[in-house]
């Protein structure tokens, strides 16, 4: 982020290579429109380029900062689309197959991703797989419960306990 704040164009390219697929996924899941998601993604990187000097590593990681910008910009765009009369219900959003590495694989490329991977491996297999499916695979708790043939409350409790353990592990 420091290189980006200094105006290093190569840093912007590297940032895009490392985060583009994940951020595009965030935009696409919210907007459910490929062209709109591409436009918003471009805006996210323009914002990062212009505001890299305002990034505070003490408050968030670069991917968290970028994902927040992507989410907020996507929601803003969704509101604009609604005002234009384009009715796109979120319930009809299609699953999008990604041809590149998964979000988890991309996260593993950075230090935080490695730390997260290490902490995930400390969880039991059922909890780890449930968290991965929900947060990296985009599945809802209801979809997980149905797919695993377990009560919804069980999935919610399993993931909640797992997230608490992850938080403890990551804070060490």
Tab-separated table of C-alpha atoms in Angstrom:
chain	number	residue	atom	x	y	z
A	1	UNK	CA	0.000	0.000	0.000
A	2	UNK	CA	2.966	2.266	0.618
A	3	UNK	CA	4.164	1.791	-2.953
A	4	UNK	CA	0.660	2.523	-4.194
A	5	UNK	CA	0.483	5.718	-2.114
A	6	UNK	CA	3.816	6.764	-3.671
A	7	UNK	CA	2.276	6.465	-7.152
A	8	UNK	CA	3.929	3.188	-8.180
A	9	UNK	CA	1.845	1.912	-11.111
A	10	UNK	CA	3.431	-1.541	-10.861
A	11	UNK	CA	2.084	-1.769	-7.307
A	12	UNK	CA	-1.417	-1.149	-8.624
A	13	UNK	CA	-0.981	-3.992	-11.117
A	14	UNK	CA	0.282	-6.324	-8.396
A	15	UNK	CA	-2.573	-5.325	-6.103
A	16	UNK	CA	-5.073	-6.075	-8.875
A	17	UNK	CA	-3.457	-9.442	-9.616
A	18	UNK	CA	-3.641	-10.458	-5.955
A	19	UNK	CA	-7.108	-9.146	-5.125
A	20	UNK	CA	-9.048	-8.779	-8.387
A	21	UNK	CA	-10.880	-12.101	-8.346
A	22	UNK	CA	-11.983	-11.795	-4.733
A	23	UNK	CA	-13.148	-8.198	-5.106
A	24	UNK	CA	-14.922	-8.977	-8.368
A	25	UNK	CA	-16.727	-11.786	-6.537
A	26	UNK	CA	-17.832	-9.342	-3.826
A	27	UNK	CA	-19.177	-6.907	-6.424
A	28	UNK	CA	-20.850	-9.604	-8.503
A	29	UNK	CA	-22.601	-11.246	-5.563
A	30	UNK	CA	-24.111	-7.923	-4.539
A	31	UNK	CA	-24.965	-6.621	-8.000
A	32	UNK	CA	-25.762	-9.858	-9.858
A	33	UNK	CA	-24.731	-8.106	-13.076
A	34	UNK	CA	-21.338	-8.730	-14.656
A	35	UNK	CA	-21.066	-5.356	-16.414
A	36	UNK	CA	-22.086	-3.414	-13.319
A	37	UNK	CA	-19.642	-5.441	-11.209
A	38	UNK	CA	-16.820	-4.703	-13.667
A	39	UNK	CA	-17.613	-0.987	-13.542
A	40	UNK	CA	-17.686	-0.977	-9.758
A	41	UNK	CA	-14.449	-2.967	-9.590
A	42	UNK	CA	-12.739	-0.362	-11.763
A	43	UNK	CA	-14.032	2.321	-9.403
A	44	UNK	CA	-12.648	0.373	-6.424
A	45	UNK	CA	-9.138	0.381	-7.891
A	46	UNK	CA	-9.384	4.049	-8.862
A	47	UNK	CA	-10.375	4.815	-5.292
A	48	UNK	CA	-7.481	2.724	-3.971
A	49	UNK	CA	-5.093	4.557	-6.301
A	50	UNK	CA	-6.361	7.967	-5.234
A	51	UNK	CA	-6.726	7.215	-1.516
A	52	UNK	CA	-3.891	4.778	-0.814
A	53	UNK	CA	-2.294	7.395	1.420
A	54	UNK	CA	-5.350	7.221	3.719
A	55	UNK	CA	-4.928	3.465	4.259
A	56	UNK	CA	-4.203	2.689	7.923
A	57	UNK	CA	-2.604	-0.724	8.484
A	58	UNK	CA	-3.462	-0.416	12.171
A	59	UNK	CA	-7.169	-0.468	11.398
A	60	UNK	CA	-7.432	-3.093	8.655
A	61	UNK	CA	-5.498	-5.281	6.286
A	62	UNK	CA	-5.274	-4.171	2.640
A	63	UNK	CA	-7.757	-6.847	1.492
A	64	UNK	CA	-10.229	-5.867	4.213
A	65	UNK	CA	-9.911	-2.198	3.261
A	66	UNK	CA	-10.444	-2.992	-0.425
A	67	UNK	CA	-13.318	-5.407	0.237
A	68	UNK	CA	-15.052	-2.731	2.306
A	69	UNK	CA	-14.691	-0.236	-0.535
A	70	UNK	CA	-15.979	-2.856	-3.010
A	71	UNK	CA	-18.951	-3.706	-0.816
A	72	UNK	CA	-19.899	-0.083	-0.210
A	73	UNK	CA	-19.497	0.896	-3.869
A	74	UNK	CA	-21.557	-2.137	-4.941
A	75	UNK	CA	-24.366	-1.287	-2.532
A	76	UNK	CA	-24.306	2.319	-3.751
A	77	UNK	CA	-24.517	1.102	-7.356
A	78	UNK	CA	-27.342	-1.284	-6.451
A	79	UNK	CA	-29.268	1.659	-5.014
A	80	UNK	CA	-28.635	3.650	-8.206
A	81	UNK	CA	-29.871	0.755	-10.325
A	82	UNK	CA	-33.023	0.572	-8.205
A	83	UNK	CA	-33.706	4.266	-8.715
A	84	UNK	CA	-33.326	3.754	-12.469
A	85	UNK	CA	-36.014	1.099	-12.293
A	86	UNK	CA	-33.825	-1.965	-12.780
A	87	UNK	CA	-35.366	-4.462	-10.396
A	88	UNK	CA	-32.860	-7.211	-9.637
A	89	UNK	CA	-33.862	-9.254	-6.595
A	90	UNK	CA	-30.933	-10.553	-4.563
A	91	UNK	CA	-32.678	-13.907	-4.166
A	92	UNK	CA	-32.208	-14.603	-7.855
A	93	UNK	CA	-28.433	-14.134	-7.837
A	94	UNK	CA	-26.796	-17.023	-9.663
A	95	UNK	CA	-23.749	-18.859	-8.419
A	96	UNK	CA	-20.746	-17.719	-10.394
A	97	UNK	CA	-18.057	-20.224	-11.278
A	98	UNK	CA	-14.608	-18.764	-10.964
A	99	UNK	CA	-11.967	-20.139	-13.305
A	100	UNK	CA	-9.000	-18.804	-11.327
A	101	UNK	CA	-7.775	-19.782	-7.889
A	102	UNK	CA	-10.363	-19.856	-5.132
A	103	UNK	CA	-10.667	-16.993	-2.680
A	104	UNK	CA	-8.983	-19.147	-0.041
A	105	UNK	CA	-6.036	-19.864	-2.368
A	106	UNK	CA	-5.613	-16.159	-3.067
A	107	UNK	CA	-5.716	-15.336	0.623
A	108	UNK	CA	-3.045	-17.946	1.222
A	109	UNK	CA	-0.698	-15.859	-0.951
A	110	UNK	CA	-0.439	-13.153	1.684
A	111	UNK	CA	0.737	-13.352	5.275
A	112	UNK	CA	-2.736	-12.914	6.704
A	113	UNK	CA	-3.966	-15.709	4.495
A	114	UNK	CA	-1.243	-17.997	5.770
A	115	UNK	CA	-2.082	-17.092	9.352
A	116	UNK	CA	-5.753	-17.698	8.683
A	117	UNK	CA	-4.957	-21.038	7.041
A	118	UNK	CA	-2.865	-22.071	10.043
A	119	UNK	CA	-5.669	-21.125	12.416
A	120	UNK	CA	-8.291	-22.885	10.288
A	121	UNK	CA	-6.242	-26.067	10.453
A	122	UNK	CA	-6.518	-26.000	14.258
A	123	UNK	CA	-10.300	-26.439	13.959
A	124	UNK	CA	-11.964	-29.807	13.658
A	125	UNK	CA	-12.753	-30.855	10.091
A	126	UNK	CA	-16.541	-30.287	10.273
A	127	UNK	CA	-16.137	-26.771	11.659
A	128	UNK	CA	-13.364	-25.882	9.213
A	129	UNK	CA	-15.374	-27.115	6.226
A	130	UNK	CA	-18.523	-25.313	7.394
A	131	UNK	CA	-16.671	-22.016	7.807
A	132	UNK	CA	-14.912	-22.438	4.461
A	133	UNK	CA	-18.196	-23.193	2.681
A	134	UNK	CA	-19.949	-20.220	4.273
A	135	UNK	CA	-17.236	-17.594	3.981
A	136	UNK	CA	-15.122	-18.703	1.043
A	137	UNK	CA	-17.750	-20.628	-0.898
A	138	UNK	CA	-20.592	-18.156	-0.397
A	139	UNK	CA	-23.069	-20.736	0.919
A	140	UNK	CA	-25.790	-19.614	3.309
A	141	UNK	CA	-26.247	-21.307	6.657
A	142	UNK	CA	-29.541	-22.712	5.347
A	143	UNK	CA	-27.805	-24.232	2.316
A	144	UNK	CA	-25.138	-25.772	4.546
A	145	UNK	CA	-27.704	-27.233	6.919
A	146	UNK	CA	-29.677	-28.747	4.043
A	147	UNK	CA	-26.547	-30.069	2.304
A	148	UNK	CA	-25.208	-31.677	5.479
A	149	UNK	CA	-28.651	-32.818	6.693
A	150	UNK	CA	-28.217	-31.171	10.089
A	151	UNK	CA	-30.426	-28.655	11.892
A	152	UNK	CA	-29.882	-24.982	11.074
A	153	UNK	CA	-29.121	-24.235	14.737
A	154	UNK	CA	-26.316	-26.788	14.687
A	155	UNK	CA	-24.656	-25.095	11.717
A	156	UNK	CA	-25.022	-21.657	13.295
A	157	UNK	CA	-23.543	-22.862	16.596
A	158	UNK	CA	-20.709	-24.740	14.899
A	159	UNK	CA	-19.714	-21.718	12.832
A	160	UNK	CA	-20.059	-19.300	15.739
A	161	UNK	CA	-17.841	-21.431	17.992
A	162	UNK	CA	-15.360	-21.855	15.148
A	163	UNK	CA	-15.224	-18.112	14.490
A	164	UNK	CA	-14.596	-17.455	18.176
A	165	UNK	CA	-11.677	-19.926	18.111
A	166	UNK	CA	-10.358	-18.344	14.895
A	167	UNK	CA	-10.504	-14.892	16.459
A	168	UNK	CA	-8.556	-16.138	19.477
A	169	UNK	CA	-5.972	-17.833	17.269
A	170	UNK	CA	-5.528	-14.805	14.999
A	171	UNK	CA	-5.144	-12.445	17.964
A	172	UNK	CA	-2.088	-14.363	19.235
